[in-house]
Amino acid sequence: MTIKPFNPEPLTQDNAALVLVDHQVGLITGIRDYSVAELKHNVIGLARAAKALGLPIVATTTSADTLWGPALPELVGALPGQDFIDRTTVNAWDDPRVAAAIEATGRKKLIFAGVSLEVCAAFPAMRAVREGYEAYVAADASGTFTPTKRETGILRLLQSGVVVADGASLMVEILGDNARPVAGEVYGALDMDWATLVGQVRSAAFEQASA
């Protein structure tokens, strides 16, 4: 497969928004490409980092009372006051309230994450491209149910002109400068094990040098 090169201008705090689709307790129990704990870690980290960076956030659920259950309690806790738009449409964008909320962000670069990747995240991301937006999918905050679904979902995204990345890389791109006052909060939200270890090694070296 040949993928047309696409290298858009960088994401920034002023041009990007986050769309979280259907991270619900019923859906997440079927995830097989990540452990539930790892997927929750990635989703919550993405949400907290986006909040720290001041990004507009749109969040949805599907048939929360009758089908897939409520949004993850950890996600609700990470986004106090966030309105989770509950809908019945398969494609989140097909609900007029969701479409209006996305438009109201005023941003043209949209980062999507959803359970499952090939439907919840992919369908609105592909619609975003058709509507003239630039779309990104945080693949590690978007679980799914079989290896085939993940592989074909990512292929379809790439064929549709959607940028596929990991959530932490997208947030760090938006951060832009490690000297910014918000950097510590962003990295803390992402809670990357290797970054924590680097910080511990550096602190130990500093303490040893000061002794």
PDB file of N, CA and C in Angstrom, residues 30-114:
ATOM      1  N   GLY A  30     -13.960  -5.544  26.925  1.00  0.00           N
ATOM      2  CA  GLY A  30     -13.682  -6.404  25.782  1.00  0.00           C
ATOM      3  C   GLY A  30     -12.352  -6.141  25.106  1.00  0.00           C
ATOM      4  N   ILE A  31     -11.610  -5.162  25.573  1.00  0.00           N
ATOM      5  CA  ILE A  31     -10.348  -4.781  24.930  1.00  0.00           C
ATOM      6  C   ILE A  31      -9.333  -5.916  25.052  1.00  0.00           C
ATOM      7  N   ARG A  32      -8.632  -6.195  23.951  1.00  0.00           N
ATOM      8  CA  ARG A  32      -7.660  -7.288  23.950  1.00  0.00           C
ATOM      9  C   ARG A  32      -6.259  -6.866  23.515  1.00  0.00           C
ATOM     10  N   ASP A  33      -6.112  -5.663  22.925  1.00  0.00           N
ATOM     11  CA  ASP A  33      -4.777  -5.272  22.464  1.00  0.00           C
ATOM     12  C   ASP A  33      -3.967  -4.592  23.563  1.00  0.00           C
ATOM     13  N   TYR A  34      -4.604  -4.173  24.620  1.00  0.00           N
ATOM     14  CA  TYR A  34      -3.936  -3.646  25.812  1.00  0.00           C
ATOM     15  C   TYR A  34      -4.583  -4.292  27.024  1.00  0.00           C
ATOM     16  N   SER A  35      -3.873  -4.294  28.125  1.00  0.00           N
ATOM     17  CA  SER A  35      -4.551  -4.630  29.371  1.00  0.00           C
ATOM     18  C   SER A  35      -5.467  -3.463  29.727  1.00  0.00           C
ATOM     19  N   VAL A  36      -6.501  -3.742  30.492  1.00  0.00           N
ATOM     20  CA  VAL A  36      -7.411  -2.673  30.913  1.00  0.00           C
ATOM     21  C   VAL A  36      -6.645  -1.591  31.669  1.00  0.00           C
ATOM     22  N   ALA A  37      -5.723  -2.013  32.530  1.00  0.00           N
ATOM     23  CA  ALA A  37      -4.956  -1.050  33.327  1.00  0.00           C
ATOM     24  C   ALA A  37      -4.106  -0.153  32.431  1.00  0.00           C
ATOM     25  N   GLU A  38      -3.466  -0.746  31.415  1.00  0.00           N
ATOM     26  CA  GLU A  38      -2.609   0.057  30.541  1.00  0.00           C
ATOM     27  C   GLU A  38      -3.430   1.032  29.707  1.00  0.00           C
ATOM     28  N   LEU A  39      -4.557   0.570  29.190  1.00  0.00           N
ATOM     29  CA  LEU A  39      -5.390   1.471  28.395  1.00  0.00           C
ATOM     30  C   LEU A  39      -5.926   2.611  29.251  1.00  0.00           C
ATOM     31  N   LYS A  40      -6.392   2.291  30.456  1.00  0.00           N
ATOM     32  CA  LYS A  40      -6.853   3.350  31.350  1.00  0.00           C
ATOM     33  C   LYS A  40      -5.737   4.351  31.622  1.00  0.00           C
ATOM     34  N   HIS A  41      -4.531   3.854  31.877  1.00  0.00           N
ATOM     35  CA  HIS A  41      -3.390   4.727  32.128  1.00  0.00           C
ATOM     36  C   HIS A  41      -3.183   5.691  30.961  1.00  0.00           C
ATOM     37  N   ASN A  42      -3.251   5.174  29.743  1.00  0.00           N
ATOM     38  CA  ASN A  42      -3.003   6.004  28.566  1.00  0.00           C
ATOM     39  C   ASN A  42      -4.119   7.020  28.338  1.00  0.00           C
ATOM     40  N   VAL A  43      -5.355   6.596  28.532  1.00  0.00           N
ATOM     41  CA  VAL A  43      -6.495   7.490  28.330  1.00  0.00           C
ATOM     42  C   VAL A  43      -6.493   8.608  29.365  1.00  0.00           C
ATOM     43  N   ILE A  44      -6.328   8.244  30.619  1.00  0.00           N
ATOM     44  CA  ILE A  44      -6.353   9.242  31.691  1.00  0.00           C
ATOM     45  C   ILE A  44      -5.172  10.199  31.554  1.00  0.00           C
ATOM     46  N   GLY A  45      -4.002   9.666  31.201  1.00  0.00           N
ATOM     47  CA  GLY A  45      -2.848  10.530  30.999  1.00  0.00           C
ATOM     48  C   GLY A  45      -3.075  11.515  29.878  1.00  0.00           C
ATOM     49  N   LEU A  46      -3.654  11.049  28.768  1.00  0.00           N
ATOM     50  CA  LEU A  46      -3.954  11.938  27.642  1.00  0.00           C
ATOM     51  C   LEU A  46      -4.925  13.031  28.060  1.00  0.00           C
ATOM     52  N   ALA A  47      -5.971  12.647  28.768  1.00  0.00           N
ATOM     53  CA  ALA A  47      -6.975  13.628  29.194  1.00  0.00           C
ATOM     54  C   ALA A  47      -6.379  14.653  30.152  1.00  0.00           C
ATOM     55  N   ARG A  48      -5.601  14.200  31.113  1.00  0.00           N
ATOM     56  CA  ARG A  48      -5.021  15.124  32.085  1.00  0.00           C
ATOM     57  C   ARG A  48      -4.006  16.055  31.440  1.00  0.00           C
ATOM     58  N   ALA A  49      -3.209  15.529  30.510  1.00  0.00           N
ATOM     59  CA  ALA A  49      -2.230  16.376  29.831  1.00  0.00           C
ATOM     60  C   ALA A  49      -2.933  17.424  28.979  1.00  0.00           C
ATOM     61  N   ALA A  50      -3.984  17.017  28.276  1.00  0.00           N
ATOM     62  CA  ALA A  50      -4.736  17.972  27.465  1.00  0.00           C
ATOM     63  C   ALA A  50      -5.361  19.056  28.337  1.00  0.00           C
ATOM     64  N   LYS A  51      -5.865  18.660  29.486  1.00  0.00           N
ATOM     65  CA  LYS A  51      -6.447  19.633  30.409  1.00  0.00           C
ATOM     66  C   LYS A  51      -5.376  20.594  30.925  1.00  0.00           C
ATOM     67  N   ALA A  52      -4.206  20.058  31.258  1.00  0.00           N
ATOM     68  CA  ALA A  52      -3.114  20.908  31.737  1.00  0.00           C
ATOM     69  C   ALA A  52      -2.693  21.914  30.679  1.00  0.00           C
ATOM     70  N   LEU A  53      -2.759  21.506  29.419  1.00  0.00           N
ATOM     71  CA  LEU A  53      -2.370  22.385  28.320  1.00  0.00           C
ATOM     72  C   LEU A  53      -3.483  23.346  27.914  1.00  0.00           C
ATOM     73  N   GLY A  54      -4.639  23.197  28.517  1.00  0.00           N
ATOM     74  CA  GLY A  54      -5.746  24.104  28.222  1.00  0.00           C
ATOM     75  C   GLY A  54      -6.460  23.816  26.920  1.00  0.00           C
ATOM     76  N   LEU A  55      -6.374  22.572  26.426  1.00  0.00           N
ATOM     77  CA  LEU A  55      -7.046  22.247  25.171  1.00  0.00           C
ATOM     78  C   LEU A  55      -8.552  22.102  25.391  1.00  0.00           C
ATOM     79  N   PRO A  56      -9.359  22.541  24.437  1.00  0.00           N
ATOM     80  CA  PRO A  56     -10.780  22.204  24.503  1.00  0.00           C
ATOM     81  C   PRO A  56     -10.946  20.689  24.396  1.00  0.00           C
ATOM     82  N   ILE A  57     -11.875  20.145  25.176  1.00  0.00           N
ATOM     83  CA  ILE A  57     -12.098  18.702  25.192  1.00  0.00           C
ATOM     84  C   ILE A  57     -13.578  18.423  24.945  1.00  0.00           C
ATOM     85  N   VAL A  58     -13.847  17.548  23.989  1.00  0.00           N
ATOM     86  CA  VAL A  58     -15.198  17.048  23.745  1.00  0.00           C
ATOM     87  C   VAL A  58     -15.199  15.575  24.119  1.00  0.00           C
ATOM     88  N   ALA A  59     -16.161  15.148  24.918  1.00  0.00           N
ATOM     89  CA  ALA A  59     -16.211  13.757  25.372  1.00  0.00           C
ATOM     90  C   ALA A  59     -17.607  13.188  25.146  1.00  0.00           C
ATOM     91  N   THR A  60     -17.651  11.925  24.731  1.00  0.00           N
ATOM     92  CA  THR A  60     -18.944  11.308  24.439  1.00  0.00           C
ATOM     93  C   THR A  60     -19.043   9.907  25.036  1.00  0.00           C
ATOM     94  N   THR A  61     -20.289   9.451  25.143  1.00  0.00           N
ATOM     95  CA  THR A  61     -20.597   8.054  25.435  1.00  0.00           C
ATOM     96  C   THR A  61     -21.693   7.606  24.461  1.00  0.00           C
ATOM     97  N   THR A  62     -21.849   6.291  24.333  1.00  0.00           N
ATOM     98  CA  THR A  62     -22.929   5.729  23.516  1.00  0.00           C
ATOM     99  C   THR A  62     -23.870   4.938  24.413  1.00  0.00           C
ATOM    100  N   SER A  63     -25.124   5.325  24.425  1.00  0.00           N
ATOM    101  CA  SER A  63     -26.174   4.564  25.129  1.00  0.00           C
ATOM    102  C   SER A  63     -25.700   4.117  26.508  1.00  0.00           C
ATOM    103  N   ALA A  64     -25.253   5.085  27.291  1.00  0.00           N
ATOM    104  CA  ALA A  64     -24.644   4.770  28.588  1.00  0.00           C
ATOM    105  C   ALA A  64     -25.606   4.048  29.531  1.00  0.00           C
ATOM    106  N   ASP A  65     -26.886   4.353  29.448  1.00  0.00           N
ATOM    107  CA  ASP A  65     -27.848   3.772  30.391  1.00  0.00           C
ATOM    108  C   ASP A  65     -28.398   2.428  29.933  1.00  0.00           C
ATOM    109  N   THR A  66     -28.236   2.106  28.642  1.00  0.00           N
ATOM    110  CA  THR A  66     -28.899   0.911  28.127  1.00  0.00           C
ATOM    111  C   THR A  66     -27.967  -0.101  27.473  1.00  0.00           C
ATOM    112  N   LEU A  67     -26.719   0.305  27.158  1.00  0.00           N
ATOM    113  CA  LEU A  67     -25.885  -0.593  26.375  1.00  0.00           C
ATOM    114  C   LEU A  67     -24.476  -0.753  26.936  1.00  0.00           C
ATOM    115  N   TRP A  68     -23.671   0.321  26.922  1.00  0.00           N
ATOM    116  CA  TRP A  68     -22.237   0.191  27.207  1.00  0.00           C
ATOM    117  C   TRP A  68     -21.808   0.738  28.563  1.00  0.00           C
ATOM    118  N   GLY A  69     -22.746   1.219  29.354  1.00  0.00           N
ATOM    119  CA  GLY A  69     -22.399   1.684  30.692  1.00  0.00           C
ATOM    120  C   GLY A  69     -21.801   3.088  30.694  1.00  0.00           C
ATOM    121  N   PRO A  70     -21.536   3.627  31.869  1.00  0.00           N
ATOM    122  CA  PRO A  70     -21.056   5.005  31.991  1.00  0.00           C
ATOM    123  C   PRO A  70     -19.599   5.156  31.568  1.00  0.00           C
ATOM    124  N   ALA A  71     -19.176   6.394  31.431  1.00  0.00           N
ATOM    125  CA  ALA A  71     -17.768   6.684  31.181  1.00  0.00           C
ATOM    126  C   ALA A  71     -16.926   6.162  32.337  1.00  0.00           C
ATOM    127  N   LEU A  72     -15.675   5.835  32.042  1.00  0.00           N
ATOM    128  CA  LEU A  72     -14.776   5.341  33.080  1.00  0.00           C
ATOM    129  C   LEU A  72     -14.746   6.313  34.255  1.00  0.00           C
ATOM    130  N   PRO A  73     -14.937   5.840  35.477  1.00  0.00           N
ATOM    131  CA  PRO A  73     -14.911   6.730  36.635  1.00  0.00           C
ATOM    132  C   PRO A  73     -13.602   7.512  36.736  1.00  0.00           C
ATOM    133  N   GLU A  74     -12.492   6.873  36.371  1.00  0.00           N
ATOM    134  CA  GLU A  74     -11.197   7.559  36.430  1.00  0.00           C
ATOM    135  C   GLU A  74     -11.147   8.725  35.447  1.00  0.00           C
ATOM    136  N   LEU A  75     -11.790   8.554  34.292  1.00  0.00           N
ATOM    137  CA  LEU A  75     -11.819   9.631  33.302  1.00  0.00           C
ATOM    138  C   LEU A  75     -12.702  10.773  33.770  1.00  0.00           C
ATOM    139  N   VAL A  76     -13.841  10.433  34.330  1.00  0.00           N
ATOM    140  CA  VAL A  76     -14.723  11.465  34.893  1.00  0.00           C
ATOM    141  C   VAL A  76     -13.986  12.247  35.979  1.00  0.00           C
ATOM    142  N   GLY A  77     -13.235  11.525  36.813  1.00  0.00           N
ATOM    143  CA  GLY A  77     -12.480  12.185  37.873  1.00  0.00           C
ATOM    144  C   GLY A  77     -11.368  13.069  37.351  1.00  0.00           C
ATOM    145  N   ALA A  78     -10.787  12.684  36.211  1.00  0.00           N
ATOM    146  CA  ALA A  78      -9.695  13.478  35.631  1.00  0.00           C
ATOM    147  C   ALA A  78     -10.202  14.742  34.958  1.00  0.00           C
ATOM    148  N   LEU A  79     -11.501  14.755  34.619  1.00  0.00           N
ATOM    149  CA  LEU A  79     -12.079  15.901  33.906  1.00  0.00           C
ATOM    150  C   LEU A  79     -13.289  16.436  34.669  1.00  0.00           C
ATOM    151  N   PRO A  80     -13.074  16.987  35.851  1.00  0.00           N
ATOM    152  CA  PRO A  80     -14.212  17.474  36.630  1.00  0.00           C
ATOM    153  C   PRO A  80     -14.993  18.538  35.868  1.00  0.00           C
ATOM    154  N   GLY A  81     -16.299  18.395  35.879  1.00  0.00           N
ATOM    155  CA  GLY A  81     -17.159  19.351  35.203  1.00  0.00           C
ATOM    156  C   GLY A  81     -17.339  19.094  33.717  1.00  0.00           C
ATOM    157  N   GLN A  82     -16.651  18.080  33.179  1.00  0.00           N
ATOM    158  CA  GLN A  82     -16.757  17.784  31.746  1.00  0.00           C
ATOM    159  C   GLN A  82     -18.133  17.213  31.410  1.00  0.00           C
ATOM    160  N   ASP A  83     -18.736  17.703  30.346  1.00  0.00           N
ATOM    161  CA  ASP A  83     -20.005  17.173  29.860  1.00  0.00           C
ATOM    162  C   ASP A  83     -19.718  15.997  28.929  1.00  0.00           C
ATOM    163  N   PHE A  84     -20.226  14.820  29.260  1.00  0.00           N
ATOM    164  CA  PHE A  84     -20.119  13.660  28.391  1.00  0.00           C
ATOM    165  C   PHE A  84     -21.419  13.558  27.596  1.00  0.00           C
ATOM    166  N   ILE A  85     -21.330  13.800  26.301  1.00  0.00           N
ATOM    167  CA  ILE A  85     -22.519  13.807  25.452  1.00  0.00           C
ATOM    168  C   ILE A  85     -22.913  12.368  25.151  1.00  0.00           C
ATOM    169  N   ASP A  86     -24.068  11.943  25.642  1.00  0.00           N
ATOM    170  CA  ASP A  86     -24.516  10.576  25.401  1.00  0.00           C
ATOM    171  C   ASP A  86     -25.407  10.558  24.164  1.00  0.00           C
ATOM    172  N   ARG A  87     -25.150   9.583  23.286  1.00  0.00           N
ATOM    173  CA  ARG A  87     -25.823   9.551  21.996  1.00  0.00           C
ATOM    174  C   ARG A  87     -26.156   8.117  21.630  1.00  0.00           C
ATOM    175  N   THR A  88     -26.801   7.946  20.458  1.00  0.00           N
ATOM    176  CA  THR A  88     -27.093   6.614  19.935  1.00  0.00           C
ATOM    177  C   THR A  88     -26.401   6.365  18.599  1.00  0.00           C
ATOM    178  N   THR A  89     -25.938   7.388  17.915  1.00  0.00           N
ATOM    179  CA  THR A  89     -25.321   7.207  16.602  1.00  0.00           C
ATOM    180  C   THR A  89     -24.009   6.442  16.718  1.00  0.00           C
ATOM    181  N   VAL A  90     -23.719   5.587  15.731  1.00  0.00           N
ATOM    182  CA  VAL A  90     -22.464   4.850  15.723  1.00  0.00           C
ATOM    183  C   VAL A  90     -21.286   5.811  15.571  1.00  0.00           C
ATOM    184  N   ASN A  91     -21.378   6.709  14.595  1.00  0.00           N
ATOM    185  CA  ASN A  91     -20.350   7.731  14.400  1.00  0.00           C
ATOM    186  C   ASN A  91     -20.684   8.918  15.283  1.00  0.00           C
ATOM    187  N   ALA A  92     -19.797   9.239  16.216  1.00  0.00           N
ATOM    188  CA  ALA A  92     -20.073  10.331  17.147  1.00  0.00           C
ATOM    189  C   ALA A  92     -20.389  11.630  16.416  1.00  0.00           C
ATOM    190  N   TRP A  93     -19.729  11.870  15.294  1.00  0.00           N
ATOM    191  CA  TRP A  93     -19.909  13.126  14.565  1.00  0.00           C
ATOM    192  C   TRP A  93     -21.326  13.263  14.014  1.00  0.00           C
ATOM    193  N   ASP A  94     -22.026  12.139  13.816  1.00  0.00           N
ATOM    194  CA  ASP A  94     -23.373  12.184  13.255  1.00  0.00           C
ATOM    195  C   ASP A  94     -24.401  12.726  14.238  1.00  0.00           C
ATOM    196  N   ASP A  95     -24.033  12.825  15.505  1.00  0.00           N
ATOM    197  CA  ASP A  95     -24.925  13.460  16.483  1.00  0.00           C
ATOM    198  C   ASP A  95     -24.734  14.967  16.394  1.00  0.00           C
ATOM    199  N   PRO A  96     -25.787  15.724  16.134  1.00  0.00           N
ATOM    200  CA  PRO A  96     -25.638  17.174  15.964  1.00  0.00           C
ATOM    201  C   PRO A  96     -25.008  17.877  17.167  1.00  0.00           C
ATOM    202  N   ARG A  97     -25.240  17.354  18.363  1.00  0.00           N
ATOM    203  CA  ARG A  97     -24.659  17.984  19.557  1.00  0.00           C
ATOM    204  C   ARG A  97     -23.144  17.817  19.584  1.00  0.00           C
ATOM    205  N   VAL A  98     -22.680  16.641  19.157  1.00  0.00           N
ATOM    206  CA  VAL A  98     -21.240  16.406  19.108  1.00  0.00           C
ATOM    207  C   VAL A  98     -20.609  17.267  18.029  1.00  0.00           C
ATOM    208  N   ALA A  99     -21.224  17.297  16.849  1.00  0.00           N
ATOM    209  CA  ALA A  99     -20.705  18.122  15.764  1.00  0.00           C
ATOM    210  C   ALA A  99     -20.635  19.586  16.182  1.00  0.00           C
ATOM    211  N   ALA A 100     -21.676  20.056  16.880  1.00  0.00           N
ATOM    212  CA  ALA A 100     -21.692  21.451  17.328  1.00  0.00           C
ATOM    213  C   ALA A 100     -20.613  21.705  18.371  1.00  0.00           C
ATOM    214  N   ALA A 101     -20.395  20.751  19.261  1.00  0.00           N
ATOM    215  CA  ALA A 101     -19.366  20.908  20.298  1.00  0.00           C
ATOM    216  C   ALA A 101     -17.977  20.964  19.674  1.00  0.00           C
ATOM    217  N   ILE A 102     -17.739  20.124  18.666  1.00  0.00           N
ATOM    218  CA  ILE A 102     -16.443  20.153  17.983  1.00  0.00           C
ATOM    219  C   ILE A 102     -16.257  21.484  17.266  1.00  0.00           C
ATOM    220  N   GLU A 103     -17.280  21.923  16.557  1.00  0.00           N
ATOM    221  CA  GLU A 103     -17.179  23.199  15.848  1.00  0.00           C
ATOM    222  C   GLU A 103     -16.955  24.345  16.821  1.00  0.00           C
ATOM    223  N   ALA A 104     -17.583  24.264  17.986  1.00  0.00           N
ATOM    224  CA  ALA A 104     -17.475  25.344  18.978  1.00  0.00           C
ATOM    225  C   ALA A 104     -16.069  25.485  19.547  1.00  0.00           C
ATOM    226  N   THR A 105     -15.244  24.443  19.425  1.00  0.00           N
ATOM    227  CA  THR A 105     -13.861  24.570  19.905  1.00  0.00           C
ATOM    228  C   THR A 105     -13.081  25.597  19.093  1.00  0.00           C
ATOM    229  N   GLY A 106     -13.487  25.798  17.846  1.00  0.00           N
ATOM    230  CA  GLY A 106     -12.785  26.732  16.980  1.00  0.00           C
ATOM    231  C   GLY A 106     -11.443  26.215  16.490  1.00  0.00           C
ATOM    232  N   ARG A 107     -11.152  24.932  16.741  1.00  0.00           N
ATOM    233  CA  ARG A 107      -9.859  24.365  16.365  1.00  0.00           C
ATOM    234  C   ARG A 107      -9.994  23.532  15.098  1.00  0.00           C
ATOM    235  N   LYS A 108      -8.949  23.545  14.273  1.00  0.00           N
ATOM    236  CA  LYS A 108      -8.957  22.801  13.015  1.00  0.00           C
ATOM    237  C   LYS A 108      -8.139  21.519  13.076  1.00  0.00           C
ATOM    238  N   LYS A 109      -7.407  21.295  14.169  1.00  0.00           N
ATOM    239  CA  LYS A 109      -6.642  20.070  14.357  1.00  0.00           C
ATOM    240  C   LYS A 109      -7.277  19.292  15.510  1.00  0.00           C
ATOM    241  N   LEU A 110      -7.815  18.142  15.202  1.00  0.00           N
ATOM    242  CA  LEU A 110      -8.581  17.376  16.181  1.00  0.00           C
ATOM    243  C   LEU A 110      -7.882  16.064  16.494  1.00  0.00           C
ATOM    244  N   ILE A 111      -7.652  15.826  17.775  1.00  0.00           N
ATOM    245  CA  ILE A 111      -7.045  14.581  18.246  1.00  0.00           C
ATOM    246  C   ILE A 111      -8.162  13.686  18.773  1.00  0.00           C
ATOM    247  N   PHE A 112      -8.280  12.497  18.203  1.00  0.00           N
ATOM    248  CA  PHE A 112      -9.330  11.562  18.601  1.00  0.00           C
ATOM    249  C   PHE A 112      -8.741  10.377  19.353  1.00  0.00           C
ATOM    250  N   ALA A 113      -9.484   9.883  20.323  1.00  0.00           N
ATOM    251  CA  ALA A 113      -9.184   8.614  20.979  1.00  0.00           C
ATOM    252  C   ALA A 113     -10.515   7.976  21.308  1.00  0.00           C
ATOM    253  N   GLY A 114     -10.596   6.665  21.147  1.00  0.00           N
ATOM    254  CA  GLY A 114     -11.872   6.021  21.416  1.00  0.00           C
ATOM    255  C   GLY A 114     -11.748   4.525  21.566  1.00  0.00           C
TER     256      GLY A 114
END
